[in-house]
XYZ file of C-alpha atoms in Angstrom:
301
model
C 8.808 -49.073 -71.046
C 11.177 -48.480 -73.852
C 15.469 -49.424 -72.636
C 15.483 -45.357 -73.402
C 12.721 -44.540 -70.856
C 14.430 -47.046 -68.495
C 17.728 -45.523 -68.701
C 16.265 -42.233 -68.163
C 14.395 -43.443 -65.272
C 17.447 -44.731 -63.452
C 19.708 -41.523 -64.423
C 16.676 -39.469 -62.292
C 16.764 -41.679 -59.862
C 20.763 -42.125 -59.632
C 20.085 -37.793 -59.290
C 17.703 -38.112 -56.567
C 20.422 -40.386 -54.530
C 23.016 -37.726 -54.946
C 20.806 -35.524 -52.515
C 20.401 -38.321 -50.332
C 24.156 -38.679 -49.764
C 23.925 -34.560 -49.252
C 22.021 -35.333 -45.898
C 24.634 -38.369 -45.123
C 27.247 -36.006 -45.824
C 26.157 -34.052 -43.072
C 25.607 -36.511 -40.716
C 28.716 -38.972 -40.951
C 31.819 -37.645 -39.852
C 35.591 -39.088 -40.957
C 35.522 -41.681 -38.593
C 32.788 -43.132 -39.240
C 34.348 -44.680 -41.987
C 37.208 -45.980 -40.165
C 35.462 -48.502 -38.759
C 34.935 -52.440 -39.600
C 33.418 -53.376 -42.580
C 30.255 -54.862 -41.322
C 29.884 -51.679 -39.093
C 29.210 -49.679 -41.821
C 25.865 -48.354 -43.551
C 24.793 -51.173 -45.818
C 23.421 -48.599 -48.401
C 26.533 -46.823 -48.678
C 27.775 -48.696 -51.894
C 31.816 -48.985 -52.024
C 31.589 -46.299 -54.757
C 29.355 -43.458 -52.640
C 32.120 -44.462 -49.570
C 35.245 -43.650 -51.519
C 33.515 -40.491 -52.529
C 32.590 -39.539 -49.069
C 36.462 -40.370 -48.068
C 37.934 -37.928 -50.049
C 35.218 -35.637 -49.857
C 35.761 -35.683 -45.941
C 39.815 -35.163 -46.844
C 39.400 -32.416 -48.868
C 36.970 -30.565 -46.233
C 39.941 -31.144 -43.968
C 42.072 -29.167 -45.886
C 39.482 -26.840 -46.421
C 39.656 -25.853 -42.477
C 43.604 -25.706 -42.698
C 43.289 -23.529 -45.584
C 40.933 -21.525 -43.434
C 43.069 -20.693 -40.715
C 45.696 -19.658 -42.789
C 43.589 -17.390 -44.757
C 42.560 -16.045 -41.051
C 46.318 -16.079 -39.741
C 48.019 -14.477 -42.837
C 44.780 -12.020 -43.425
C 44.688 -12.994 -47.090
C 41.531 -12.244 -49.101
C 40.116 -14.735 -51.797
C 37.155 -14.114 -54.289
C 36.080 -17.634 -56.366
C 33.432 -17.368 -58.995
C 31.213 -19.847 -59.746
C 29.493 -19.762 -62.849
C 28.176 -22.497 -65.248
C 24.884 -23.387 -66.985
C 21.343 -23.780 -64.508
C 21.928 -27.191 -63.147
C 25.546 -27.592 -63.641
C 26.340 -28.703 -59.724
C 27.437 -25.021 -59.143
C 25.335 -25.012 -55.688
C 26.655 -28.421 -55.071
C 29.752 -27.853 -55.372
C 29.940 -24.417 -53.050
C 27.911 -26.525 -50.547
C 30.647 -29.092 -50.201
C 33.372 -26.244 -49.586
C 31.026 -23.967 -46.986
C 29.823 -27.497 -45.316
C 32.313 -27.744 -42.302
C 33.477 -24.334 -42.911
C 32.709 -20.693 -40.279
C 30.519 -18.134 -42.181
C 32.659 -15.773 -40.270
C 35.420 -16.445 -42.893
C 34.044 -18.254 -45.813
C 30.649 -16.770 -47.537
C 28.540 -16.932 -50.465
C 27.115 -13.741 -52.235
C 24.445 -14.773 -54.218
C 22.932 -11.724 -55.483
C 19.587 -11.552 -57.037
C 18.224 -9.439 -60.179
C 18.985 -5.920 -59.368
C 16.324 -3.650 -58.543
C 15.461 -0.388 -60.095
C 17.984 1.541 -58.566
C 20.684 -0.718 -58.956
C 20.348 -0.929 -62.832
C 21.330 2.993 -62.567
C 24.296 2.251 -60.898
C 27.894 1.540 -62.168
C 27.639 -2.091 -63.468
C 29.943 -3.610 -60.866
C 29.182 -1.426 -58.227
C 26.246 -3.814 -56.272
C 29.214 -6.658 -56.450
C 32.259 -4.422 -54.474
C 30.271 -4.051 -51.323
C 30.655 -8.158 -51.063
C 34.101 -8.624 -51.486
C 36.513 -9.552 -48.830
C 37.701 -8.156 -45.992
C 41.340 -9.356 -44.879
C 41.236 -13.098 -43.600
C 37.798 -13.899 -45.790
C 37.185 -15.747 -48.261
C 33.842 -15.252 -50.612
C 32.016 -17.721 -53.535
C 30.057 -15.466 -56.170
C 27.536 -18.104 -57.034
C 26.857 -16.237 -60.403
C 28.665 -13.268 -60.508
C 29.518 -9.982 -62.546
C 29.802 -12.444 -65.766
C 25.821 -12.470 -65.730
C 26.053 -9.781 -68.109
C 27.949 -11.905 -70.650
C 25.704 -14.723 -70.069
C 21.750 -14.696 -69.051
C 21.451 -10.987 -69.438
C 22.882 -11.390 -73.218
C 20.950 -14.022 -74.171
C 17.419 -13.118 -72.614
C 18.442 -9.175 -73.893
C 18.536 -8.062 -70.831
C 21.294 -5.478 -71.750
C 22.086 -3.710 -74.892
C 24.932 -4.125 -77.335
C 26.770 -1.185 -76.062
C 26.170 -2.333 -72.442
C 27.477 -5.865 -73.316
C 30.755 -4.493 -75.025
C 31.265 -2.155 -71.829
C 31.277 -4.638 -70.084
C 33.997 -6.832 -72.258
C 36.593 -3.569 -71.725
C 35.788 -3.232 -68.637
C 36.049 -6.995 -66.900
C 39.392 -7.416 -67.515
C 40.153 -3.967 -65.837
C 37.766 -4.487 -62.871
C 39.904 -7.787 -62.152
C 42.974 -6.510 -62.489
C 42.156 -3.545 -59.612
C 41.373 -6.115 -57.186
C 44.230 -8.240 -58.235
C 46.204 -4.976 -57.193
C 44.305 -4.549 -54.172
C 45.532 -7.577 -53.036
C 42.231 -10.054 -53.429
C 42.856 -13.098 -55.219
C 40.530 -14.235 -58.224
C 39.298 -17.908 -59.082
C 37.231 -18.393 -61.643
C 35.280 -21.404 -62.841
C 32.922 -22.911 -65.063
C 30.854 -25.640 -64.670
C 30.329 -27.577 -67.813
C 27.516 -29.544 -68.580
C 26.500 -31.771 -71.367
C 23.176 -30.911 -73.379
C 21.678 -34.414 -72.552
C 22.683 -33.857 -68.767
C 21.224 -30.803 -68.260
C 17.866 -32.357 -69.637
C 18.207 -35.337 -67.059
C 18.866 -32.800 -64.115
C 15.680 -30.747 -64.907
C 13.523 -34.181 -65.209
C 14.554 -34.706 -62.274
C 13.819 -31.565 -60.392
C 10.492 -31.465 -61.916
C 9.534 -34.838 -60.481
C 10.876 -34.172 -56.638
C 8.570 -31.977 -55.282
C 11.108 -31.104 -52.700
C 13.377 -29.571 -55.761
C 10.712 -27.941 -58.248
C 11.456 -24.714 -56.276
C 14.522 -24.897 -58.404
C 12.843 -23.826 -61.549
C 12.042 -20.663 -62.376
C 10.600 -19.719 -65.638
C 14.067 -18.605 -66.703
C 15.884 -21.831 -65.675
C 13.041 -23.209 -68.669
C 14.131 -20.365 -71.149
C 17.530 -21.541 -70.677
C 17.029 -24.658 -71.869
C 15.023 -23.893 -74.748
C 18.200 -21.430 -75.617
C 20.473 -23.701 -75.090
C 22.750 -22.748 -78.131
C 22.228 -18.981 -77.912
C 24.310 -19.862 -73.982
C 26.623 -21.770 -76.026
C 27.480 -19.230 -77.987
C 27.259 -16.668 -75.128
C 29.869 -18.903 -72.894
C 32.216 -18.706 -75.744
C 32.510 -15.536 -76.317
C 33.166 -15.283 -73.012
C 35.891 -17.362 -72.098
C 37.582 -15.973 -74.924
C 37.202 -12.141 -74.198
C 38.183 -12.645 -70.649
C 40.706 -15.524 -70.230
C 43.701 -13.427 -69.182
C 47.173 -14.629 -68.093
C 46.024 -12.231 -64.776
C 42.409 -14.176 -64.287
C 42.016 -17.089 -66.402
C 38.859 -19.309 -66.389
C 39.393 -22.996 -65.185
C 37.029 -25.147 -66.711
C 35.276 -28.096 -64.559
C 33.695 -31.229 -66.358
C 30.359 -31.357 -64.412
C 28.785 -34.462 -65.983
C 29.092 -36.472 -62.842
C 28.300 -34.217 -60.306
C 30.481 -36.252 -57.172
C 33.605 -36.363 -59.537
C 32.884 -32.548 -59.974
C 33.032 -31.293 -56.993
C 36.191 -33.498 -55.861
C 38.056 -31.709 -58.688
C 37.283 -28.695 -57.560
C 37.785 -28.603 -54.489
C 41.139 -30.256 -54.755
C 42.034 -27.376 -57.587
C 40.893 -25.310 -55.185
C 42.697 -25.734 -52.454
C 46.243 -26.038 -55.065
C 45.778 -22.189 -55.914
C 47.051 -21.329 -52.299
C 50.345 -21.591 -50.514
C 48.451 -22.739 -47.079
C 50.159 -24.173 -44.537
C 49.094 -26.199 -41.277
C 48.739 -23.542 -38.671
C 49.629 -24.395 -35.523
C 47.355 -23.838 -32.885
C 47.596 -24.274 -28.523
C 45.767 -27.351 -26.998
C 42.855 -25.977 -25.203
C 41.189 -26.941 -21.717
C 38.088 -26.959 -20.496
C 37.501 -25.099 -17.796
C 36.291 -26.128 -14.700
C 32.958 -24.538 -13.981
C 32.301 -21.895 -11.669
C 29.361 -22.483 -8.509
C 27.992 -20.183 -5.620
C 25.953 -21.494 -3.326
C 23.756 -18.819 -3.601
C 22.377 -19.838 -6.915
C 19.121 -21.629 -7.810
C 18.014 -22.674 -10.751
C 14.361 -22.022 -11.559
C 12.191 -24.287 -13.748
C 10.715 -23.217 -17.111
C 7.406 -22.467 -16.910
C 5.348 -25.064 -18.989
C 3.690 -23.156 -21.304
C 7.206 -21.790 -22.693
C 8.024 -25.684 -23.436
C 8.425 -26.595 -27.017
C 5.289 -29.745 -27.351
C 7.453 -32.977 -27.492
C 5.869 -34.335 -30.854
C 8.905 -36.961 -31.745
């Protein structure tokens, strides 16, 4: 094996590990890292730890800022766009992770169907925006048309300038509505993307990942260039500007994010009343039958 191939090889594999410490990430809690060295998971490099700290920090604030967008009823709409396999999903796992989906959700919307593609280009997007005291991550968003549905030709020229006029318009109304806009982009390099996609196509647990578009995209991968462009400069407005996020290394991404994130809001600790348990109520006349048997789930593990 060439030192190429054996670089590649270990950038898969260092890929692979990243969704390993997604399952630690949900199983380890702050604590566990306050305790002694020798304590601690011996595969959890001193690197992967200092990630998880701050990762584990910033999902703290994430909670305060959610009860303050609760308490103050203030509505928040974050876009995440970015090339396939730019750590977009990564990313808007991290902030929904310790999160309630009662405040904080994702709209991921698929193609549109037939009747959709009649309607008013932005209409299929206003019926997920938030309420008071929500907060909601596009992941992909109303930009589609000045990305994948330019470049495949999934819209025509007229369509794509409509929608140029009309963006800037569209953001401004919920601006005055009283929602507040974030938008990013996830930036990739063209080498990265390649490793990412290796990478999915060798874990069987990711190839669902692909679609036959994701593949297009990469053969394209100018034409998005281009396409992204054009973009940020048609629709970078004082009102809504685009906030770029190196996305190289994925961790490093989604720390700067988040922190960003949580810097675009005036939240404050909210202050909340200690809570008992209470003591649980018994009759004597109750009796508590068994499940019958057959209802039992089989006890495998």
């Amino acid at each position: 094996m060439s030192h190429l191939e054996d670089e590649l090889v270990k950038r898969i594999h260092r890929d692979l590990q990243d969704d390993f410490d997604e399952e630690l990430e949900l199983e380890l809690e702050d604590r566990d890292f306050g305790m002694a060295a020798g304590d601690e998971p011996p595969e959890v490099s001193t690197q992967r730890k200092r990630y998880f700290r701050e990762l584990f920090r910033l999902q703290s604030e994430l909670v305060k800022l959610q009860d303050w967008v609760q308490l103050t009823g203030h509505k928040v709409v974050i876009l995440f766009e970015g090339r396939d396999a730019a750590g977009k999903g990564g990313v808007i796992k991290r902030i929904t992770q310790r999160l309630n989906p009662r405040v904080c959700r994702v709209a991921a919307l698929p193609a549109p169907n037939d009747r959709e593609r009649t309607q008013w280009y932005f209409q299929r997007y206003v019926s997920h925006l938030p309420a008071a005291g929500e907060i909601v991550l596009f992941d992909r968003s109303w930009y589609n048309r000045a990305g994948v549905e330019r470049v495949m030709g999934f819209c025509t020229d007229e369509q794509y300038e409509e929608f140029f006029r009309s963006a800037p318009e569209f953001e401004r109304m919920l601006q005055r509505s009283g929602i507040q806009l974030i938008k990013y982009w996830f930036s990739i390099s063209d080498d990265e993307q390649r490793v990412r996609f290796l990478g999915r196509i060798h874990d069987p647990l990711k190839q669902w990942k692909l679609s036959p578009m994701d593949l297009e995209s990469r053969r394209r991968w100018e034409a998005y260039t281009q396409a992204k462009e054009v973009m940020l400069e048609r629709t970078h407005t004082p009102e809504s500007p685009w906030w770029v996020v190196k996305a190289d290394d994925k961790k490093r991404a989604r720390l700067n994010c988040i922190s960003h994130l949580l810097s675009q809001m005036p939240y404050q600790d909210v202050p909340h009343a200690d809570i008992e348990l209470p003591a649980r109520e018994r009759r004597e006349d109750y009796i508590r039958h068994p499940v019958p048997d057959d209802l039992i789930v089989p006890e495998i593990y």
